[in-house]
XYZ file of C-alpha atoms in Angstrom:
769
model
C 20.443 33.335 5.432
C 24.103 32.217 5.792
C 23.987 33.303 9.434
C 21.041 30.985 10.112
C 23.042 28.069 8.473
C 26.100 28.712 10.590
C 24.062 28.886 13.848
C 22.365 25.634 12.720
C 25.653 24.107 12.342
C 27.132 25.601 15.588
C 23.882 24.008 17.339
C 24.523 20.646 16.034
C 28.218 20.764 16.989
C 27.360 21.909 20.476
C 24.829 19.426 21.218
C 27.076 16.643 19.825
C 29.439 17.458 22.632
C 26.595 17.061 25.329
C 26.548 13.625 26.978
C 23.495 11.746 26.118
C 21.715 9.088 27.964
C 22.921 6.386 25.828
C 26.463 6.652 24.142
C 26.804 3.036 23.298
C 26.396 1.139 19.945
C 22.828 0.061 18.894
C 24.001 -3.772 18.984
C 26.782 -5.842 20.458
C 27.973 -5.730 23.989
C 26.132 -2.383 24.991
C 26.474 -1.112 28.776
C 22.887 -0.249 29.419
C 21.616 0.486 33.041
C 19.205 -2.371 33.871
C 17.366 -2.207 37.171
C 16.018 -5.049 39.120
C 12.371 -6.014 39.038
C 10.103 -4.121 41.271
C 7.068 -5.505 42.662
C 3.618 -4.935 40.778
C 2.287 -1.673 41.434
C 5.403 -0.077 42.976
C 5.929 3.599 42.311
C 8.096 4.369 39.284
C 10.663 6.028 41.141
C 11.262 2.936 43.293
C 15.120 2.372 43.878
C 16.793 0.081 41.206
C 19.042 -2.781 41.914
C 22.471 -2.637 40.728
C 23.119 -2.143 37.086
C 24.088 -4.907 34.809
C 24.900 -5.302 30.988
C 22.606 -5.971 28.147
C 24.207 -7.613 25.256
C 21.767 -7.511 22.524
C 23.445 -10.101 20.326
C 23.099 -12.857 22.968
C 20.369 -11.940 25.318
C 17.548 -12.889 22.708
C 18.880 -16.271 22.802
C 18.041 -16.665 26.169
C 14.539 -15.672 25.846
C 12.814 -18.890 25.217
C 9.281 -19.851 25.889
C 7.459 -23.306 25.522
C 4.014 -23.519 24.162
C 2.006 -26.187 25.840
C -0.638 -28.389 24.299
C -3.945 -27.413 25.918
C -5.399 -30.132 27.980
C -9.031 -29.012 27.241
C -11.079 -26.547 25.476
C -10.193 -22.911 25.642
C -13.133 -20.547 25.639
C -12.315 -16.993 24.297
C -13.505 -14.631 26.843
C -10.371 -12.793 28.320
C -10.764 -14.487 31.839
C -7.836 -16.911 31.513
C -9.507 -19.337 33.850
C -9.120 -22.612 32.140
C -6.841 -24.952 34.129
C -4.381 -25.307 30.856
C -3.298 -21.542 31.420
C -1.662 -22.397 34.998
C 0.011 -25.299 33.183
C 1.867 -23.065 30.796
C 5.212 -21.449 31.458
C 5.195 -17.632 31.771
C 7.145 -14.907 29.690
C 7.698 -11.743 31.800
C 10.331 -9.347 32.749
C 9.747 -6.897 30.056
C 12.458 -4.386 29.322
C 11.921 -0.664 28.161
C 13.370 0.444 24.880
C 11.744 4.048 25.396
C 12.078 6.103 27.337
C 14.522 4.477 29.711
C 16.123 1.924 27.573
C 17.262 -1.193 29.411
C 15.058 -0.503 32.577
C 12.336 -2.862 33.686
C 8.903 -1.967 32.455
C 6.991 0.358 34.962
C 4.360 -2.438 35.146
C 5.308 -5.957 33.872
C 3.304 -8.191 31.557
C 2.835 -11.940 31.819
C 2.366 -14.040 28.458
C 1.461 -17.734 28.083
C 1.101 -19.785 25.028
C -1.193 -22.845 24.350
C -1.968 -24.566 21.393
C -4.024 -27.488 20.035
C -4.401 -29.041 16.481
C -6.036 -25.891 14.939
C -4.761 -22.799 16.615
C -2.491 -21.094 18.884
C -3.823 -19.287 22.104
C -1.949 -16.358 23.810
C -2.978 -15.456 27.469
C -1.775 -11.962 28.455
C -1.989 -10.072 31.833
C -0.804 -6.583 31.325
C -0.476 -5.401 35.020
C -1.380 -2.017 35.874
C -1.743 -0.486 39.363
C -3.892 2.348 38.106
C -6.319 0.852 35.646
C -8.573 3.807 35.741
C -5.626 5.652 33.764
C -5.672 3.015 30.877
C -6.065 4.844 27.533
C -8.104 3.512 24.687
C -8.747 5.802 21.855
C -10.025 3.477 19.128
C -12.208 0.347 18.340
C -11.746 0.313 14.578
C -10.250 -2.644 12.808
C -6.557 -1.701 12.163
C -6.629 1.075 14.628
C -3.785 3.508 15.263
C -1.556 1.363 17.563
C 0.440 4.387 18.955
C -2.703 6.141 20.349
C -3.926 3.370 22.979
C -2.553 1.173 25.419
C -1.607 -2.122 23.697
C -0.154 -5.627 23.351
C 1.541 -6.858 20.134
C 2.901 -10.100 19.128
C 5.316 -10.795 16.580
C 5.745 -14.305 15.103
C 8.677 -15.167 12.841
C 7.261 -18.510 11.910
C 9.898 -19.383 9.278
C 12.575 -18.664 12.069
C 14.726 -16.789 9.323
C 15.300 -13.570 11.276
C 13.737 -11.594 8.394
C 9.900 -11.965 7.960
C 6.994 -12.506 10.123
C 3.392 -11.639 11.123
C 2.252 -9.011 13.843
C -0.978 -9.072 15.887
C -1.953 -6.147 18.324
C -4.780 -5.430 20.444
C -5.699 -2.661 22.967
C -7.587 -3.083 26.124
C -10.948 -2.683 24.515
C -10.275 -5.625 21.998
C -9.577 -3.627 18.719
C -7.585 -5.709 16.187
C -4.495 -4.692 14.240
C -2.380 -6.981 12.103
C 0.218 -6.968 9.545
C 2.640 -8.726 7.437
C 6.257 -7.846 7.402
C 9.281 -8.701 5.296
C 13.143 -7.867 5.696
C 12.502 -6.950 9.441
C 9.893 -4.265 8.738
C 11.524 -2.794 5.597
C 8.505 -4.032 3.927
C 5.498 -3.822 6.200
C 2.176 -4.496 4.873
C -0.294 -3.197 7.502
C -3.335 -4.060 5.067
C -2.845 -7.763 5.268
C -5.998 -9.293 6.990
C -5.624 -12.672 9.007
C -8.360 -14.687 10.497
C -7.964 -14.450 14.238
C -9.795 -13.226 17.190
C -9.366 -11.546 20.664
C -11.407 -10.913 23.782
C -10.224 -8.574 26.504
C -11.300 -7.201 29.999
C -9.893 -4.743 32.310
C -9.603 -5.593 36.260
C -8.356 -3.869 39.077
C -4.896 -5.369 38.365
C -4.602 -4.324 34.886
C -6.088 -5.933 31.748
C -6.426 -9.239 30.099
C -6.405 -10.602 26.581
C -7.060 -14.000 25.106
C -5.916 -14.116 21.721
C -6.780 -17.037 19.117
C -4.730 -17.401 15.967
C -5.662 -20.582 13.832
C -2.715 -22.142 12.129
C -4.425 -21.747 8.714
C -3.797 -18.063 9.053
C 0.148 -18.600 9.197
C 2.665 -19.861 6.686
C 5.468 -22.181 8.367
C 7.792 -24.870 7.283
C 6.908 -28.593 7.548
C 9.303 -29.388 10.387
C 8.547 -31.013 13.646
C 8.780 -29.804 16.235
C 8.152 -26.114 15.177
C 10.663 -23.507 16.306
C 9.674 -20.046 15.731
C 10.915 -16.693 16.700
C 8.689 -14.446 18.854
C 8.472 -11.231 20.675
C 6.197 -9.392 22.685
C 5.543 -5.610 22.995
C 3.757 -3.694 25.692
C 2.490 -0.184 25.175
C 1.783 2.053 28.137
C 0.369 5.208 26.613
C 0.034 7.579 29.542
C 3.797 7.207 29.985
C 4.600 6.795 26.232
C 6.556 3.719 27.273
C 7.278 0.862 24.966
C 8.525 -2.415 26.590
C 9.630 -5.818 25.147
C 9.867 -9.281 26.313
C 13.097 -9.743 24.162
C 14.799 -6.376 24.799
C 15.383 -4.191 21.777
C 17.559 -1.150 21.438
C 15.781 2.118 21.341
C 16.474 2.657 17.653
C 14.519 -0.358 16.771
C 10.822 -1.520 16.908
C 9.078 -4.861 17.104
C 9.893 -5.708 13.336
C 13.406 -6.334 14.410
C 12.809 -10.192 14.503
C 16.571 -10.944 14.338
C 16.614 -9.981 17.952
C 13.337 -11.823 18.861
C 13.092 -14.695 21.341
C 12.181 -18.267 20.433
C 8.920 -19.904 20.680
C 9.236 -23.889 20.990
C 7.607 -27.162 21.988
C 4.874 -27.156 19.258
C 4.427 -30.610 17.744
C 2.142 -32.251 15.109
C 1.155 -28.796 13.436
C -0.572 -28.652 10.109
C -1.514 -25.479 8.362
C -4.675 -27.406 6.861
C -5.974 -26.986 3.370
C -5.802 -23.294 3.522
C -8.488 -22.770 0.880
C -10.703 -19.393 1.237
C -13.623 -18.773 -1.114
C -14.983 -15.232 -0.822
C -17.756 -14.372 -3.053
C -19.505 -10.899 -3.257
C -22.734 -9.530 -4.356
C -23.282 -5.724 -5.042
C -26.094 -3.454 -6.018
C -25.683 0.134 -6.632
C -27.452 3.170 -7.822
C -25.848 6.354 -9.545
C -26.715 9.761 -10.862
C -24.785 12.348 -12.879
C -25.931 15.932 -12.836
C -29.578 15.698 -13.803
C -29.632 12.649 -15.720
C -31.923 9.729 -14.506
C -30.751 7.467 -11.987
C -28.862 4.337 -13.249
C -28.898 0.993 -11.268
C -26.599 -1.926 -11.329
C -26.118 -5.430 -9.988
C -22.912 -7.508 -10.053
C -21.075 -10.454 -8.370
C -17.757 -11.815 -8.093
C -15.485 -14.053 -6.277
C -11.983 -14.117 -4.688
C -10.325 -17.391 -3.981
C -7.224 -18.077 -1.879
C -5.252 -21.314 -2.042
C -2.301 -22.365 -0.131
C 0.020 -24.157 -2.663
C 2.639 -24.890 0.033
C 3.092 -23.712 3.670
C 4.807 -20.606 2.196
C 3.295 -19.859 -1.096
C -0.316 -18.575 -1.633
C -2.131 -18.469 -5.045
C -4.961 -15.950 -5.346
C -7.711 -15.776 -7.978
C -10.195 -12.806 -8.471
C -12.917 -12.654 -10.781
C -14.966 -9.285 -11.704
C -12.972 -7.464 -8.939
C -14.626 -4.703 -7.051
C -13.323 -1.946 -4.865
C -16.301 0.134 -4.243
C -16.014 0.009 -0.483
C -12.552 1.606 -0.434
C -12.287 5.049 1.165
C -12.074 8.000 -1.165
C -8.666 9.733 -1.826
C -7.797 12.775 0.398
C -7.568 15.838 -1.649
C -4.160 17.556 -1.825
C -3.002 21.127 -3.140
C -0.173 20.811 -5.588
C 2.533 23.637 -5.334
C 4.966 22.068 -7.608
C 5.341 21.368 -11.310
C 5.150 17.509 -10.806
C 2.108 14.998 -10.369
C 0.727 14.497 -6.917
C 1.123 10.907 -5.475
C -1.934 9.310 -3.783
C -1.445 6.008 -1.964
C -2.748 2.677 -2.882
C -5.983 1.660 -0.799
C -7.296 -1.442 -2.398
C -6.928 -4.468 -0.434
C -6.086 -7.082 -3.416
C -3.127 -4.887 -4.400
C -2.047 -4.073 -0.738
C -1.941 -7.753 0.333
C 1.870 -8.924 -0.025
C 2.616 -5.555 -1.483
C 6.119 -5.919 0.065
C 7.085 -8.733 -1.967
C 6.791 -6.830 -5.036
C 8.671 -3.882 -3.724
C 11.770 -3.027 -5.783
C 14.668 -1.031 -4.737
C 14.888 1.378 -1.834
C 12.424 3.823 -1.303
C 13.140 7.298 0.133
C 12.502 8.247 3.520
C 12.845 11.363 5.618
C 13.058 12.647 9.088
C 10.906 14.543 11.428
C 7.401 14.019 12.272
C 3.996 15.809 12.786
C 1.552 13.348 11.722
C -1.192 15.313 9.716
C 1.135 18.417 10.190
C 4.079 16.958 8.584
C 7.421 18.685 9.238
C 8.793 18.533 5.772
C 8.033 20.960 2.798
C 4.882 22.387 1.563
C 6.321 21.424 -1.913
C 7.802 18.148 -1.144
C 7.953 15.776 -4.115
C 7.367 12.016 -3.777
C 10.263 9.632 -4.376
C 9.875 7.419 -7.605
C 8.275 3.967 -7.384
C 9.064 1.567 -10.183
C 6.001 -0.551 -9.397
C 2.952 1.366 -8.580
C -0.080 -0.662 -8.511
C -2.502 2.402 -8.928
C -1.750 2.141 -12.671
C -3.832 -1.044 -12.670
C -7.684 -0.498 -12.524
C -7.655 3.268 -12.379
C -7.534 6.032 -15.093
C -5.094 8.842 -14.760
C -7.780 10.931 -13.084
C -8.343 8.273 -10.581
C -11.780 6.840 -11.677
C -12.269 3.132 -11.407
C -11.600 1.105 -14.458
C -13.493 -2.427 -14.576
C -11.182 -5.384 -13.834
C -12.252 -8.777 -15.587
C -10.063 -10.854 -13.170
C -6.602 -11.750 -12.319
C -4.277 -14.153 -10.329
C -1.301 -13.794 -8.049
C 1.191 -16.307 -6.683
C 3.010 -14.828 -3.649
C 5.095 -15.851 -0.529
C 8.164 -17.634 0.321
C 9.770 -20.945 -0.608
C 13.047 -21.816 1.025
C 15.326 -18.772 0.801
C 13.233 -17.239 -2.075
C 10.524 -14.634 -1.802
C 8.506 -15.093 -4.967
C 5.614 -12.750 -6.504
C 3.677 -13.287 -9.719
C 0.840 -11.209 -10.841
C -1.314 -10.858 -13.972
C -4.406 -8.748 -14.021
C -6.888 -8.221 -17.167
C -8.662 -4.827 -17.278
C -11.684 -4.232 -19.498
C -12.123 -1.718 -22.143
C -13.915 1.567 -20.662
C -14.052 5.151 -20.863
C -11.935 5.237 -23.856
C -9.232 3.153 -22.302
C -8.598 0.033 -24.184
C -8.381 -3.514 -22.607
C -5.147 -3.964 -21.009
C -3.053 -6.735 -19.518
C -0.908 -6.161 -16.532
C 1.912 -8.641 -15.517
C 4.680 -8.566 -12.736
C 7.363 -11.072 -11.710
C 9.322 -10.456 -8.537
C 12.066 -12.829 -7.314
C 14.220 -12.413 -4.458
C 16.947 -14.542 -2.917
C 18.064 -14.311 0.742
C 21.892 -14.102 0.978
C 24.359 -13.716 3.944
C 22.776 -13.221 7.330
C 20.210 -10.681 6.545
C 20.554 -9.352 2.914
C 18.929 -10.254 -0.314
C 19.401 -9.879 -4.170
C 16.601 -9.853 -6.618
C 15.080 -9.284 -10.065
C 11.767 -7.762 -11.393
C 9.946 -7.870 -14.667
C 6.851 -5.668 -15.495
C 4.683 -5.942 -18.647
C 1.850 -3.807 -19.762
C 0.074 -5.003 -23.106
C -2.380 -2.838 -24.528
C -4.971 -4.160 -27.024
C -3.333 -3.272 -30.575
C 0.386 -2.549 -30.935
C 0.969 -0.823 -27.688
C 3.106 -2.341 -24.907
C 5.599 -1.102 -22.021
C 8.058 -3.403 -20.211
C 10.623 -3.095 -17.524
C 13.456 -5.194 -16.278
C 15.645 -4.738 -13.338
C 17.845 -6.193 -10.502
C 18.507 -4.944 -7.012
C 20.618 -5.843 -4.095
C 20.166 -4.927 -0.345
C 22.922 -5.633 2.194
C 22.502 -5.216 5.896
C 25.302 -5.250 8.326
C 24.059 -4.391 11.746
C 23.412 -0.602 11.566
C 24.679 -0.244 8.076
C 22.517 -0.731 4.985
C 23.606 -0.695 1.480
C 21.247 -0.800 -1.439
C 21.149 -0.454 -5.089
C 19.135 -1.253 -8.133
C 19.217 -0.939 -12.000
C 16.492 -1.151 -14.350
C 15.693 -0.515 -18.172
C 12.349 0.018 -19.800
C 11.197 -1.170 -23.407
C 8.609 0.527 -25.517
C 7.694 1.327 -29.071
C 10.049 3.969 -30.333
C 7.258 6.453 -31.169
C 6.167 6.473 -27.385
C 9.433 7.746 -25.984
C 11.612 10.785 -26.335
C 14.239 10.744 -29.242
C 17.334 11.313 -27.058
C 18.775 9.914 -23.731
C 18.645 6.383 -22.497
C 16.127 4.019 -21.040
C 17.838 3.342 -17.791
C 17.381 4.072 -14.171
C 19.952 3.100 -11.284
C 20.299 3.824 -7.681
C 22.910 3.309 -4.818
C 22.192 4.264 -1.319
C 23.894 3.859 1.995
C 22.179 4.136 5.462
C 23.784 4.103 8.904
C 21.990 4.613 12.258
C 22.750 4.335 15.836
C 21.395 5.914 18.942
C 22.722 9.295 18.244
C 22.975 9.594 14.575
C 21.196 8.629 11.413
C 22.745 9.309 8.099
C 21.531 8.446 4.559
C 23.212 9.121 1.203
C 21.975 8.029 -2.220
C 22.722 8.829 -5.867
C 20.222 8.188 -8.441
C 19.896 8.565 -12.279
C 16.816 8.597 -14.669
C 17.283 8.668 -18.374
C 15.145 10.784 -20.656
C 13.902 7.660 -22.508
C 13.030 5.728 -19.143
C 9.299 5.141 -19.849
C 7.719 3.143 -16.811
C 4.000 2.969 -17.525
C 3.580 0.926 -14.453
C 5.491 3.068 -12.144
C 5.419 6.595 -10.641
C 8.249 8.585 -11.972
C 7.962 12.220 -11.364
C 11.192 13.301 -13.339
C 13.046 12.169 -16.311
C 16.485 12.897 -17.585
C 18.030 13.886 -14.225
C 20.427 12.553 -11.483
C 19.736 12.975 -8.011
C 22.108 13.441 -4.897
C 20.308 13.127 -1.659
C 21.951 13.549 1.572
C 20.411 13.539 5.122
C 21.942 13.874 8.606
C 20.024 13.319 11.817
C 21.231 13.810 15.321
C 19.342 12.307 18.079
C 19.737 13.976 21.532
C 18.702 13.049 25.046
C 20.986 14.739 27.433
C 20.579 14.382 31.201
C 19.865 18.223 31.812
C 16.597 18.028 29.596
C 13.502 18.894 31.529
C 11.417 15.719 32.067
C 8.804 17.084 29.735
C 11.120 17.036 26.824
C 12.182 13.586 25.797
C 14.357 14.154 22.610
C 15.880 16.736 20.542
C 16.433 16.160 16.881
C 18.416 18.555 14.784
C 18.553 17.263 11.090
C 19.767 18.627 7.530
C 18.627 17.405 4.228
C 20.259 18.145 0.881
C 18.263 17.178 -2.456
C 20.078 18.240 -5.768
C 18.820 17.319 -9.317
C 21.116 17.796 -12.280
C 20.133 17.545 -15.858
C 21.686 14.537 -17.597
C 22.024 16.722 -20.788
C 24.945 18.776 -19.776
C 24.699 18.385 -16.016
C 22.983 21.913 -15.533
C 21.291 22.478 -12.043
C 17.473 21.448 -12.343
C 16.651 22.033 -8.597
C 18.451 22.187 -5.026
C 16.530 22.013 -1.670
C 18.150 22.188 1.727
C 16.071 21.759 5.066
C 17.357 22.779 8.206
C 15.014 21.492 11.032
C 15.157 21.249 14.916
C 12.665 18.776 16.238
C 11.475 18.322 19.998
C 9.562 15.364 20.983
C 7.900 15.716 24.269
C 7.262 13.024 26.974
C 3.568 12.913 26.458
C 3.739 12.262 22.620
C 3.481 15.943 21.368
C 5.966 17.398 18.921
C 7.260 20.755 17.877
C 9.649 21.603 15.026
C 10.762 24.905 13.767
C 12.938 24.983 10.542
C 13.959 26.679 7.262
C 13.808 25.159 3.620
C 15.693 26.595 0.930
C 15.089 26.162 -2.773
C 16.908 26.858 -6.087
C 14.855 25.802 -9.052
C 15.508 26.139 -12.884
C 12.302 26.140 -14.818
C 12.972 25.475 -18.589
C 9.098 25.314 -19.378
C 6.371 27.279 -18.073
C 3.879 25.219 -15.891
C 0.444 25.699 -14.562
C 0.622 26.152 -10.759
C -3.145 26.608 -10.299
C -5.239 25.589 -13.519
C -8.616 26.568 -12.133
C -7.330 30.245 -11.512
C -4.943 30.391 -14.773
C -1.820 30.824 -12.583
C 1.514 30.079 -14.502
C 5.078 30.148 -13.441
C 7.394 31.314 -16.270
C 10.908 30.243 -17.273
C 13.983 31.421 -15.223
C 15.867 30.571 -12.110
C 14.206 31.173 -8.707
C 15.557 31.025 -5.352
C 13.764 31.516 -2.264
C 13.589 30.236 1.385
C 10.418 29.278 3.491
C 10.369 29.242 7.253
C 7.948 27.075 9.277
C 6.798 26.175 12.660
C 4.939 22.913 13.142
C 3.186 21.583 16.255
C 1.333 18.472 17.164
C -0.406 17.842 20.513
C -0.746 14.613 22.442
C -3.043 12.518 20.007
C -4.128 10.389 22.875
C -5.807 13.133 24.632
C -9.574 13.533 24.354
C -9.012 17.066 22.933
C -5.926 17.882 20.890
C -4.941 20.008 17.787
C -2.081 20.296 15.505
C -0.792 23.332 13.213
C 1.708 24.589 10.838
C 2.722 28.046 9.923
C 4.924 28.704 6.791
C 6.067 32.212 5.479
C 8.552 33.143 2.961
C 9.278 33.832 -0.830
C 7.710 31.611 -3.359
C 9.211 31.665 -6.871
C 8.919 35.331 -7.845
C 6.309 36.134 -4.959
C 5.479 35.471 -1.508
C 3.457 32.665 0.232
C 1.958 32.191 3.715
C 0.682 28.817 4.514
C -1.530 27.911 7.268
C -2.734 24.525 8.328
C -4.687 23.875 11.724
C -7.001 21.261 12.948
C -8.612 19.970 16.335
C -9.259 16.279 17.104
C -11.991 15.258 19.509
C -11.721 11.777 21.077
C -14.119 11.661 24.035
C -13.909 7.869 24.120
C -12.933 4.767 22.102
C -16.180 4.951 20.062
C -16.051 8.390 18.728
C -13.075 10.090 16.786
C -13.722 13.368 14.961
C -11.305 15.757 13.310
C -11.147 18.746 11.184
C -8.205 20.140 9.097
C -7.886 23.338 7.376
C -5.211 24.372 4.984
C -4.797 27.799 3.510
C -2.153 28.954 1.069
C -2.134 32.783 0.709
C 0.033 33.358 -2.387
C 0.974 36.628 -3.930
C 2.743 36.707 -7.430
C 3.414 39.565 -9.838
C 0.431 38.723 -11.853
C -2.115 37.366 -9.363
C -2.705 37.117 -5.652
C -5.226 34.405 -4.275
C -6.026 32.241 -1.269
C -6.461 28.358 -1.790
C -8.256 26.656 0.934
C -8.730 22.883 1.482
C -11.009 21.579 4.361
C -11.011 17.990 5.355
C -13.417 16.741 8.243
C -13.349 13.093 9.437
C -15.750 11.334 11.722
C -15.645 7.833 12.763
C -18.086 6.009 15.163
C -17.344 2.759 16.388
C -20.434 0.906 17.696
C -18.163 -2.140 18.634
C -15.196 -3.768 17.331
C -17.346 -5.121 14.476
C -19.640 -2.216 13.358
C -18.119 1.049 12.222
C -19.448 4.315 10.511
C -16.962 6.500 8.876
C -17.451 9.878 7.099
C -14.932 11.824 5.086
C -15.995 15.429 3.832
C -13.805 17.509 1.761
C -14.028 21.135 0.438
C -11.599 22.909 -1.950
C -11.861 26.400 -3.124
C -9.795 25.697 -6.271
C -12.448 23.210 -7.809
C -15.332 24.728 -5.753
C -16.476 21.174 -4.880
C -17.730 19.622 -1.851
C -17.331 15.986 -1.658
C -18.771 13.173 0.780
C -17.711 9.641 1.343
C -19.837 7.959 4.124
C -19.220 4.169 4.703
C -21.065 1.868 7.199
C -19.283 -1.456 7.854
C -20.552 -4.555 9.694
C -18.016 -7.546 10.081
C -20.724 -10.264 10.225
C -18.113 -12.986 10.494
C -14.300 -13.183 10.141
C -13.293 -11.495 7.001
C -16.988 -11.232 5.849
C -18.353 -7.843 5.482
C -21.296 -5.753 4.768
C -20.812 -2.262 3.223
C -23.253 0.630 2.721
C -21.312 3.442 0.911
C -22.606 6.907 -0.196
C -20.611 9.297 -2.320
C -21.515 12.665 -3.651
C -19.872 15.546 -5.180
C -21.632 18.852 -5.117
C -20.617 22.251 -6.812
C -20.271 24.922 -4.103
C -20.946 27.931 -6.325
C -24.321 26.622 -7.743
C -25.321 23.974 -5.001
C -25.966 21.561 -7.745
C -25.269 18.134 -7.341
C -22.512 16.755 -9.939
C -22.880 13.146 -9.176
C -24.020 10.701 -6.470
C -23.824 6.940 -5.826
C -25.350 4.571 -3.183
C -23.630 0.989 -3.000
C -24.592 -1.895 -0.900
C -22.076 -4.820 -0.841
C -21.900 -8.053 0.959
C -19.013 -10.531 1.220
C -19.026 -13.916 2.700
C -15.772 -15.810 3.326
C -15.593 -19.434 3.822
C -12.390 -21.164 4.871
C -11.558 -24.838 4.529
């Protein structure tokens, strides 16, 4: 194994000495080849004009666009044939940031902006000399933007270089939107705004006409309004991204400090910004052979704009029955599994409540990730799945709640209070969260958080913490400290109630490095968080080398050797708890496919036996275990009509041996139908038992249009012998108003008997003032 590490280190040093396509810093005065604009439709290998220099610190100041007040009505049809469009200035001259950073886009894009008393209008002409080759892979709401040709708008409405809104569409008119804070560090893709788009494809490319009402946005009271703005064009068949205000390759659209300027808007008013969204729901459910039980209920959500930057939400008898079921996972560790939040109310403005720096990683692979089969999720101090869900993931009724969130001047504010009803033996509980963050310096912030859980009776759990996040160009410094407060009989007798972290992250075109140190006390008891380990210190170091040498074949875009070290030591004597090292080498191909081989080493000290597989009675005993797994991961071009991915892992596993296989095809004949199947098999041999654990996941999405969808998720596990079905039919009958028809079923595969079944019909109707 030492020889493997030595060869790996030699490879990194060797490749580091090879000239790359870009050897300059990410920002500042960077010498980047910039070719002159070519005529629309010119071949991609057309001769370039003499090179010039892009200074990313100054060029975005030169990208300025005037919005023009529309002289007449605008009909949203994707035609851009109203006279007002010809009166508006044009934003064009898009510049690639990938694959050929600094070169003009293969096909340019023209953008015009109009406005009236109520809304902004964007007119987009995405030029393309080969429109028959345009790729559109999805129509669903919040589609995967990387799988299609597309266009994205980024609006920094407070012009603070930190926060903003994103609106994206593809040539078929699918919609994607998001809120972001701290230049994408907190990126809430589950935010839903009121807006619309119409598109059409012609022989010269494709057009989009986008309507964004001012009541969807938050902005200051200034007049005239000056906003930050940037536009992204994605040409999927070439895997090319280009921007109006150029960005270095290591950054994406969220880098609003490098955005251009949108100006000329006068007399804007956000309106009353009141939204009332009642719902009515009827359902029927059955458990095993018991009689069918029916139910009818209703509730309401209200959203009120207190100021141009602050939103006050109210929810009564909150319901999440339309949310997609959790994807099943196989646990090969001694720690709890992490399941992401999917409920809309908790996802909206989630970034404001984020606290501390969250862990990240390198590599890729999509559904076939290139990390470990036994990767443990980093801790989260505020995890909203602790609200309204039992430990087993079953829904608990929420009586109601309120949330105040947004920005006021230099402050980001988040206040949340939720009252949970008594149910399933869980007592009535009140949850509160307070988050305050203050912008400092050019692009940094400091903040504090308070969490409180009050259980009916004497039970309570509280957390108080402070954090700081400093950003200086490519360097980020983060840190936090927090303490919990609980009744003495609820926590361990030794240790402390503190957690703290300090981290450093640096990146440029060739390197990304991350170093962090974390401690978690034995008595740190956070009932509103996800804390996998207690009583440990963690050292986490990551180094990633990005290589684009000129001698690479055109089919290979980038090489990425990277190394990760994660070491946990016990605080009661500093003895080793676990040490993991990852040695990976990724290859990213020009068409979007991905290949990565690697080796993952593990040293783990088990102090108490734990159940590896409860259903089979498999346990791992105490002792020190040293083992290494080797893997190969591949993911094909996901924009192709038929693609597949897979991962093969082999190696020692505790005191035995493990072979893991994951494979799955995906079928996308057009933008309406997407279907995929993923099979995961773990063939495990231990001294006391050998077994194969299988998990199958099938997905089918059929998009009748951009407003009518059918989604099915089918899952089967040999560990639980359970076949589960989650089928959802959704009609968006007006903006942010839906009809849902949801069918859920769990069936025992051994006996074929139904364990439970439910049928839900739900309608929401949003009224905006």
